[in-house]
């Protein structure tokens, strides 16, 4: 069986005051997940645990993201998190910055191609 992509969702998250890259990434993933109510597993008659979840996160400082903490956001499935350079940091006039993270959440299943 082949890994077959069935859904892609996108999200954005911010850390307005603390410049917390992990928090911004969590919010981006949550934004992507909670914008829909797609019952993909049920559609194909698969258990939800069979979902293969590839999440790609873009932030300006990828080393500051705790990828393991992001896995806890997913209520089921097998999440794999990849963090890379992207997103945006916005400097504040009085010092500090706002962190913006982008997320792409890709859901796949092992299934036969027809």
mmCIF file of C-alpha atoms in Angstrom:
data_model
loop_
_atom_site.group_PDB
_atom_site.id
_atom_site.type_symbol
_atom_site.label_atom_id
_atom_site.label_comp_id
_atom_site.label_asym_id
_atom_site.label_seq_id
_atom_site.Cartn_x
_atom_site.Cartn_y
_atom_site.Cartn_z
ATOM 1 C CA UNK A 1 0.000 0.000 0.000
ATOM 2 C CA UNK A 2 1.115 3.549 -0.688
ATOM 3 C CA UNK A 3 1.000 6.629 1.500
ATOM 4 C CA UNK A 4 -1.775 8.675 -0.091
ATOM 5 C CA UNK A 5 -2.412 12.332 0.740
ATOM 6 C CA UNK A 6 -6.084 13.092 1.322
ATOM 7 C CA UNK A 7 -6.123 16.499 3.028
ATOM 8 C CA UNK A 8 -4.005 19.636 3.463
ATOM 9 C CA UNK A 9 -4.895 22.432 5.857
ATOM 10 C CA UNK A 10 -3.027 25.679 6.553
ATOM 11 C CA UNK A 11 -2.852 27.853 9.644
ATOM 12 C CA UNK A 12 -1.163 30.856 11.195
ATOM 13 C CA UNK A 13 -0.306 31.517 14.820
ATOM 14 C CA UNK A 14 1.356 34.312 16.749
ATOM 15 C CA UNK A 15 3.150 35.046 19.961
ATOM 16 C CA UNK A 16 2.419 38.718 20.428
ATOM 17 C CA UNK A 17 4.328 39.522 23.596
ATOM 18 C CA UNK A 18 6.685 36.733 24.662
ATOM 19 C CA UNK A 19 8.324 35.902 21.301
ATOM 20 C CA UNK A 20 7.608 32.223 22.066
ATOM 21 C CA UNK A 21 8.193 30.269 18.867
ATOM 22 C CA UNK A 22 6.681 27.046 20.223
ATOM 23 C CA UNK A 23 3.506 28.843 21.305
ATOM 24 C CA UNK A 24 3.169 30.516 17.901
ATOM 25 C CA UNK A 25 3.636 27.109 16.228
ATOM 26 C CA UNK A 26 0.998 25.527 18.501
ATOM 27 C CA UNK A 27 -1.445 28.261 17.572
ATOM 28 C CA UNK A 28 -0.704 27.801 13.852
ATOM 29 C CA UNK A 29 -1.406 24.058 14.062
ATOM 30 C CA UNK A 30 -4.573 24.638 16.077
ATOM 31 C CA UNK A 31 -5.698 27.233 13.533
ATOM 32 C CA UNK A 32 -5.236 24.703 10.726
ATOM 33 C CA UNK A 33 -7.010 21.891 12.580
ATOM 34 C CA UNK A 34 -9.934 23.789 14.003
ATOM 35 C CA UNK A 35 -10.907 25.543 10.786
ATOM 36 C CA UNK A 36 -12.616 22.432 9.550
ATOM 37 C CA UNK A 37 -14.562 19.425 10.570
ATOM 38 C CA UNK A 38 -13.493 16.933 7.960
ATOM 39 C CA UNK A 39 -14.149 13.338 8.892
ATOM 40 C CA UNK A 40 -11.556 11.869 6.556
ATOM 41 C CA UNK A 41 -10.964 8.660 8.513
ATOM 42 C CA UNK A 42 -14.653 7.815 8.587
ATOM 43 C CA UNK A 43 -14.987 8.649 4.905
ATOM 44 C CA UNK A 44 -12.517 5.869 4.054
ATOM 45 C CA UNK A 45 -13.663 3.615 6.917
ATOM 46 C CA UNK A 46 -10.250 3.804 8.633
ATOM 47 C CA UNK A 47 -9.643 4.189 12.360
ATOM 48 C CA UNK A 48 -8.534 7.705 13.297
ATOM 49 C CA UNK A 49 -5.317 6.258 14.681
ATOM 50 C CA UNK A 50 -4.351 5.266 11.107
ATOM 51 C CA UNK A 51 -4.009 8.912 10.087
ATOM 52 C CA UNK A 52 -0.471 9.795 9.033
ATOM 53 C CA UNK A 53 -0.010 13.461 9.906
ATOM 54 C CA UNK A 54 2.863 15.485 8.488
ATOM 55 C CA UNK A 55 2.981 18.974 9.958
ATOM 56 C CA UNK A 56 5.389 21.525 8.532
ATOM 57 C CA UNK A 57 6.007 24.636 10.593
ATOM 58 C CA UNK A 58 7.714 27.801 9.375
ATOM 59 C CA UNK A 59 9.253 30.241 11.865
ATOM 60 C CA UNK A 60 12.217 32.605 11.692
ATOM 61 C CA UNK A 61 14.137 30.683 14.387
ATOM 62 C CA UNK A 62 13.326 26.960 13.975
ATOM 63 C CA UNK A 63 15.758 25.937 16.736
ATOM 64 C CA UNK A 64 13.477 27.673 19.283
ATOM 65 C CA UNK A 65 10.525 25.327 18.584
ATOM 66 C CA UNK A 66 9.915 22.277 20.783
ATOM 67 C CA UNK A 67 8.641 19.870 18.101
ATOM 68 C CA UNK A 68 7.808 17.185 20.670
ATOM 69 C CA UNK A 69 5.442 19.575 22.469
ATOM 70 C CA UNK A 70 3.583 20.148 19.184
ATOM 71 C CA UNK A 71 2.720 16.448 18.848
ATOM 72 C CA UNK A 72 0.462 16.671 21.910
ATOM 73 C CA UNK A 73 -1.920 18.939 19.973
ATOM 74 C CA UNK A 74 -3.103 16.101 17.758
ATOM 75 C CA UNK A 75 -5.895 14.098 19.400
ATOM 76 C CA UNK A 76 -5.159 11.009 17.261
ATOM 77 C CA UNK A 77 -3.076 9.861 14.344
ATOM 78 C CA UNK A 78 0.691 9.595 13.963
ATOM 79 C CA UNK A 79 2.083 13.128 13.805
ATOM 80 C CA UNK A 80 5.505 13.912 12.388
ATOM 81 C CA UNK A 81 6.621 17.522 12.897
ATOM 82 C CA UNK A 82 9.145 19.322 10.706
ATOM 83 C CA UNK A 83 10.210 22.845 11.605
ATOM 84 C CA UNK A 84 12.008 25.037 9.111
ATOM 85 C CA UNK A 85 12.836 28.656 8.441
ATOM 86 C CA UNK A 86 9.781 30.656 7.466
ATOM 87 C CA UNK A 87 7.138 32.690 9.222
ATOM 88 C CA UNK A 88 7.881 36.249 10.195
ATOM 89 C CA UNK A 89 9.288 38.237 13.125
ATOM 90 C CA UNK A 90 7.961 41.779 13.508
ATOM 91 C CA UNK A 91 10.080 44.172 15.581
ATOM 92 C CA UNK A 92 8.197 46.298 18.092
ATOM 93 C CA UNK A 93 8.986 50.030 18.403
ATOM 94 C CA UNK A 94 9.735 49.764 22.139
ATOM 95 C CA UNK A 95 11.831 46.596 21.790
ATOM 96 C CA UNK A 96 10.955 42.949 21.500
ATOM 97 C CA UNK A 97 9.144 41.274 18.649
ATOM 98 C CA UNK A 98 5.981 39.527 17.582
ATOM 99 C CA UNK A 99 6.503 36.017 16.207
ATOM 100 C CA UNK A 100 4.334 34.675 13.379
ATOM 101 C CA UNK A 101 4.350 30.946 12.556
ATOM 102 C CA UNK A 102 2.803 29.218 9.560
ATOM 103 C CA UNK A 103 1.680 25.599 9.526
ATOM 104 C CA UNK A 104 0.738 23.099 6.849
ATOM 105 C CA UNK A 105 -0.966 19.978 8.186
ATOM 106 C CA UNK A 106 -1.045 17.116 5.696
ATOM 107 C CA UNK A 107 -3.158 14.015 6.376
ATOM 108 C CA UNK A 108 -2.450 10.770 4.571
ATOM 109 C CA UNK A 109 -3.377 7.085 4.849
ATOM 110 C CA UNK A 110 -1.741 3.894 3.721
ATOM 111 C CA UNK A 111 -4.126 2.790 0.994
ATOM 112 C CA UNK A 112 -4.260 1.085 -2.362
ATOM 113 C CA UNK A 113 -4.263 3.294 -5.388
ATOM 114 C CA UNK A 114 -6.920 2.551 -7.957
#
